[in-house]
CSV table of N, CA and C in Angstrom, one decimal:
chain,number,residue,atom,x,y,z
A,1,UNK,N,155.4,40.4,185.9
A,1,UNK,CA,156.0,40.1,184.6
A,1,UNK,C,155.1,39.0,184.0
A,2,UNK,N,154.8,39.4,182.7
A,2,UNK,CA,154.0,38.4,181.9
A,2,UNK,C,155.0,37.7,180.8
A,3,UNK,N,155.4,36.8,181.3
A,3,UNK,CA,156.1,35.9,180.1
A,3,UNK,C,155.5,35.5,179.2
A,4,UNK,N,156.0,35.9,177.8
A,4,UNK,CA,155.2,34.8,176.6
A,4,UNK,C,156.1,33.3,176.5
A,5,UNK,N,157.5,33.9,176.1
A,5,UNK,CA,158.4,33.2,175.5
A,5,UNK,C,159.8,33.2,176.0
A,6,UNK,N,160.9,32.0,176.3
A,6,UNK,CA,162.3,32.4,176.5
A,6,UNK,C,163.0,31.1,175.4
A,7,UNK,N,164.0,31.4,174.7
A,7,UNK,CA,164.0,30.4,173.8
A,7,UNK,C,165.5,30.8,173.5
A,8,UNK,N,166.6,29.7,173.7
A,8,UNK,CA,167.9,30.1,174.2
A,8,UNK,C,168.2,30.2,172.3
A,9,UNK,N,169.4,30.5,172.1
A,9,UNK,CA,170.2,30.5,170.9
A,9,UNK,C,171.3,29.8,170.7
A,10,UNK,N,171.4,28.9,170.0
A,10,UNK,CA,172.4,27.9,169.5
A,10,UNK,C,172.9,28.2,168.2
A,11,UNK,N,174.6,27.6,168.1
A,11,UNK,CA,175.3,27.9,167.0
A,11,UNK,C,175.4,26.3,165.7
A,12,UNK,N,175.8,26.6,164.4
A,12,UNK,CA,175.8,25.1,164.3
A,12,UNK,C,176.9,25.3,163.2
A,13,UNK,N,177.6,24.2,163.2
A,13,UNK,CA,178.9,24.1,162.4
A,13,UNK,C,178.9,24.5,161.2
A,14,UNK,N,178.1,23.4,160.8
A,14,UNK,CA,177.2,23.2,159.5
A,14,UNK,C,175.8,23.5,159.5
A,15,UNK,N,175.3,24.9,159.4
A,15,UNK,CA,173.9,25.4,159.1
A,15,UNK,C,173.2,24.0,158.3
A,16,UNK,N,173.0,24.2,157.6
A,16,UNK,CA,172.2,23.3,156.2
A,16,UNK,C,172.3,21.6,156.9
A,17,UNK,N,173.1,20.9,157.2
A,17,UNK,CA,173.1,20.2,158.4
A,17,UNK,C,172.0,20.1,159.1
A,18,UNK,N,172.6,20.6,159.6
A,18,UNK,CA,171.9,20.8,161.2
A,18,UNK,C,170.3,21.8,160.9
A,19,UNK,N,170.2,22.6,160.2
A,19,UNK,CA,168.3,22.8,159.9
A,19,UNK,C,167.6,21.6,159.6
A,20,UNK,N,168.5,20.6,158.6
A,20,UNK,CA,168.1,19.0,158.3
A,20,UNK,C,167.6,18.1,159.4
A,21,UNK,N,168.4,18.4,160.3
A,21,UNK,CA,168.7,17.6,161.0
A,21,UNK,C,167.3,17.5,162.4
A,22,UNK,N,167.3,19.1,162.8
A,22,UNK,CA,166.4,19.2,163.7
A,22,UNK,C,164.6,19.0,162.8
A,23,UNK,N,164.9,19.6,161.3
A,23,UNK,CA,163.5,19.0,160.5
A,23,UNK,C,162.9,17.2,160.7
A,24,UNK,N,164.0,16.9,160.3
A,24,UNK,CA,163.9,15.4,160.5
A,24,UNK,C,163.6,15.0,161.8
A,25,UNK,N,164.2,15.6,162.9
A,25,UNK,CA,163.4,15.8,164.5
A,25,UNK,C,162.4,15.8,164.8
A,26,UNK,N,161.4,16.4,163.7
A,26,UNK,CA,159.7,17.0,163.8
A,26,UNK,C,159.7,18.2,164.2
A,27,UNK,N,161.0,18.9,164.2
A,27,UNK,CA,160.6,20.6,164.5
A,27,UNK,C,159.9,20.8,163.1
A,28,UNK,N,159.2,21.8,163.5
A,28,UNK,CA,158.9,22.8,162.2
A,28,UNK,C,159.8,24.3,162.3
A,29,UNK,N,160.7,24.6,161.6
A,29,UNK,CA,161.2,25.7,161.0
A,29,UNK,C,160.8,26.6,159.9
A,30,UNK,N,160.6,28.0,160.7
A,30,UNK,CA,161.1,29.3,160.4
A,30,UNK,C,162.2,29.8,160.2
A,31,UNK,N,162.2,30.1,158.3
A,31,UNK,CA,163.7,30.9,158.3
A,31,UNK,C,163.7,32.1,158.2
A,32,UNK,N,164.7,32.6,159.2
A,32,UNK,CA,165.0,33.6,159.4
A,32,UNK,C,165.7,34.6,158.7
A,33,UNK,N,166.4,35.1,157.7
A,33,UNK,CA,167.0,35.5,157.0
A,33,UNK,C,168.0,36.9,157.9
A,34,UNK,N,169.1,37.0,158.1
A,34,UNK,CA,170.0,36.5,157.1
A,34,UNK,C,170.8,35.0,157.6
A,35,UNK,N,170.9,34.6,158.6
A,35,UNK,CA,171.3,33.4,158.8
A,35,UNK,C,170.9,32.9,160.4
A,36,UNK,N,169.7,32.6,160.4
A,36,UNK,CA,169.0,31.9,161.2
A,36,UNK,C,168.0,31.3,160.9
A,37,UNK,N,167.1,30.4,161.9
A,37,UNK,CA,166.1,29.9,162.2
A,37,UNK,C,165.6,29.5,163.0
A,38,UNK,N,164.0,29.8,163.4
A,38,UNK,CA,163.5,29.5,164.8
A,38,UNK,C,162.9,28.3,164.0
A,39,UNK,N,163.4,27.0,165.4
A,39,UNK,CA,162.9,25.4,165.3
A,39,UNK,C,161.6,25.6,166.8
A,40,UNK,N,160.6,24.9,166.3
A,40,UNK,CA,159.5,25.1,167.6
A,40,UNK,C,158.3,23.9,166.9
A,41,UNK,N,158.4,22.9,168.4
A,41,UNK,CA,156.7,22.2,168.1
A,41,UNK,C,156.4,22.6,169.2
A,42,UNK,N,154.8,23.0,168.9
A,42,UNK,CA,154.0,23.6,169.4
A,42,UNK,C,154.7,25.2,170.0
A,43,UNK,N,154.5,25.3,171.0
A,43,UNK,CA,155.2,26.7,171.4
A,43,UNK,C,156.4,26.3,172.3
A,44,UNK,N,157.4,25.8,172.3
A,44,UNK,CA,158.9,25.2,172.6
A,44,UNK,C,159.3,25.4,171.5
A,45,UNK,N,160.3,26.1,171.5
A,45,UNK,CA,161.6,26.1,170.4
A,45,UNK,C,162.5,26.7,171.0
A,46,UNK,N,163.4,26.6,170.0
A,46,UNK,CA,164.7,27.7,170.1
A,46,UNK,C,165.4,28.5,168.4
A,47,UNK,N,166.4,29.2,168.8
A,47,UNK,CA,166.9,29.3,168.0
A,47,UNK,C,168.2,28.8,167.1
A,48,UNK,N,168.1,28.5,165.8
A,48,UNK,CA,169.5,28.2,165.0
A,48,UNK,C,170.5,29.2,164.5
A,49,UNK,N,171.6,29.6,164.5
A,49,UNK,CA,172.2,30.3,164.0
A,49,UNK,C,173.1,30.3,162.9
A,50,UNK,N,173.7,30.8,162.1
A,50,UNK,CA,175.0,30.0,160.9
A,50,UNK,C,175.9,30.7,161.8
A,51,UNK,N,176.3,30.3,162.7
A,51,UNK,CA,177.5,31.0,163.8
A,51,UNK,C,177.9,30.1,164.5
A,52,UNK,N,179.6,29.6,164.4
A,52,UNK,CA,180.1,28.6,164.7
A,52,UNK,C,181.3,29.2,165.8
A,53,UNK,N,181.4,29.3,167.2
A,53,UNK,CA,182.6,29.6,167.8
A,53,UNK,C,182.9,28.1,168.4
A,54,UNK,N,183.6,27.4,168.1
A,54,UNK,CA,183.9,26.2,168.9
A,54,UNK,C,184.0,26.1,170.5
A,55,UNK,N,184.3,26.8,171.2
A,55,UNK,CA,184.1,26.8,172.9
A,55,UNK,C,182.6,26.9,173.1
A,56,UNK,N,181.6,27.6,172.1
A,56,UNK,CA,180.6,28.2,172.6
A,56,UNK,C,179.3,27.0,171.8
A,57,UNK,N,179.8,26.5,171.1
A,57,UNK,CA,178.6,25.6,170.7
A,57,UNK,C,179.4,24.1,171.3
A,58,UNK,N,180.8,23.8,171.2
A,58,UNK,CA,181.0,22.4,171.8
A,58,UNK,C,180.2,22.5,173.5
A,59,UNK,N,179.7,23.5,174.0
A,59,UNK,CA,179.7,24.1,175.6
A,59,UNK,C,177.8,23.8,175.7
A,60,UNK,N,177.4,23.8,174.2
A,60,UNK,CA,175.7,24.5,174.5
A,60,UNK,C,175.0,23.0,174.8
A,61,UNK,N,174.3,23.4,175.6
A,61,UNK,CA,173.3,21.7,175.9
A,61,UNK,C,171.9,22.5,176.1
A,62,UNK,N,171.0,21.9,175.5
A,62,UNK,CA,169.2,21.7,175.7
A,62,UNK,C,169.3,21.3,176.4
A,63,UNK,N,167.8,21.1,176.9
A,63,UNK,CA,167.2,20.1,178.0
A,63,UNK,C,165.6,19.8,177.6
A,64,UNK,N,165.1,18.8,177.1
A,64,UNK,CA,164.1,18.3,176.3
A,64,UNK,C,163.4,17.4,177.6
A,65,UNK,N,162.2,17.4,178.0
A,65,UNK,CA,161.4,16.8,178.9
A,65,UNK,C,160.4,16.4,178.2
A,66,UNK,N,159.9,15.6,177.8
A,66,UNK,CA,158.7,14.7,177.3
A,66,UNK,C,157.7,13.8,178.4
A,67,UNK,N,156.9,14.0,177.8
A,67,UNK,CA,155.8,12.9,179.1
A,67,UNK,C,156.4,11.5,178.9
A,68,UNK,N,156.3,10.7,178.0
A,68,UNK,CA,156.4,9.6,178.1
A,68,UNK,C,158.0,8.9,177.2
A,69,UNK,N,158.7,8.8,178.0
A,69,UNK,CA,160.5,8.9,177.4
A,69,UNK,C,160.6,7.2,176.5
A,70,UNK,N,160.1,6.3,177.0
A,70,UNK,CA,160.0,5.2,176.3
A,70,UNK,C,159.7,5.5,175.0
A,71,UNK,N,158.1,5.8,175.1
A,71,UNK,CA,157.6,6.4,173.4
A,71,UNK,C,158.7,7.4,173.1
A,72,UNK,N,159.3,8.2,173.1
A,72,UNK,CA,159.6,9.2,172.6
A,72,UNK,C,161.1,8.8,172.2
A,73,UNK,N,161.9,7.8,172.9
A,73,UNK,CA,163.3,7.4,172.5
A,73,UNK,C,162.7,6.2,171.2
A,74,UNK,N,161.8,5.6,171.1
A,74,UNK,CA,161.6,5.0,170.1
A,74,UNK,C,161.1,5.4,168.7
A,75,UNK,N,160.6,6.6,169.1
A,75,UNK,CA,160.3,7.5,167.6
A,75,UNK,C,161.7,7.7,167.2
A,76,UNK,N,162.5,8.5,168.2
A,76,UNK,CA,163.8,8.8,167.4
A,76,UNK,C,164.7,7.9,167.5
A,77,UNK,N,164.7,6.6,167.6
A,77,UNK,CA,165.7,5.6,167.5
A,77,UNK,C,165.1,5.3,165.7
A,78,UNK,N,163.3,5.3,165.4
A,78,UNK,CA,163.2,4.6,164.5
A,78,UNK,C,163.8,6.0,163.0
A,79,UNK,N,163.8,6.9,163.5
A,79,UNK,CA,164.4,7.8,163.1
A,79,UNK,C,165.6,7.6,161.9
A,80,UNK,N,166.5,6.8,162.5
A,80,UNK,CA,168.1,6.8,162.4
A,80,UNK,C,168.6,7.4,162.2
A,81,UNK,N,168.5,8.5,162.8
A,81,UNK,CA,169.4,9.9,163.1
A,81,UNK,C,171.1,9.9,162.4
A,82,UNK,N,171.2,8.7,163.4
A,82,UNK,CA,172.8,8.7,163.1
A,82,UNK,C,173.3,8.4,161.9
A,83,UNK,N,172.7,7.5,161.4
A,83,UNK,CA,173.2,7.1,160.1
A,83,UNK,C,172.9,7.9,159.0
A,84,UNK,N,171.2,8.9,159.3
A,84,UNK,CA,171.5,10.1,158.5
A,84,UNK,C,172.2,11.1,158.5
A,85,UNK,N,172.8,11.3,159.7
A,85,UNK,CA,173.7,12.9,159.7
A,85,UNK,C,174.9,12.1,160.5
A,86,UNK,N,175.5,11.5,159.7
A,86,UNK,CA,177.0,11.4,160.5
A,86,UNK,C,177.9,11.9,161.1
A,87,UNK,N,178.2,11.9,162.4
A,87,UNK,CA,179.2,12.4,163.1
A,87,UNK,C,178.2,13.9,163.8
A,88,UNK,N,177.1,14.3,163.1
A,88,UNK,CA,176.4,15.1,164.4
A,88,UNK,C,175.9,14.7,165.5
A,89,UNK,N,175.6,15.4,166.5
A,89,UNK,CA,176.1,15.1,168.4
A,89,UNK,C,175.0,16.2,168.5
């Protein structure tokens, strides 16, 4: 088997949100029409969907590994995520 790609699919409450939200991350997004988008830096991404089942997106978790976690919590703390997108998790 030659693998290129595996890149799971996630739902989001609020589409338009949450595309914001992962942009402001430093993904670069592709929209997908009719209601998606593939989020990817470099060749890591995944998929967004405008599909909300609550058991199935409160349930969904990433797993993000970076070389260096110090630098990398500091970009997104200087971010302020939170205070931009309130109450997103």
């Amino acid at each position: 088997m030659n693998l290129k790609s595996i890149r799971p699919f996630i739902g989001a409450k609020d589409f338009e949100i949450s595309r914001a939200f992962y942009r402001a991350m430093g993904f670069e997004e592709v929209l997908l029409p009719p209601k998606m988008a593939l989020f990817h830096i470099g060749d890591f991404g995944f998929y967004l969907q405008d599909y909300y089942a609550k058991d199935w997106v409160d349930n969904t978790m990433l797993f993000l590994e970076v070389e260096d976690l110090e630098a990398h919590l500091a970009q997104l703390k200087a971010l302020a995520l939170p205070d931009r997108f309130p109450g997103v998790r």
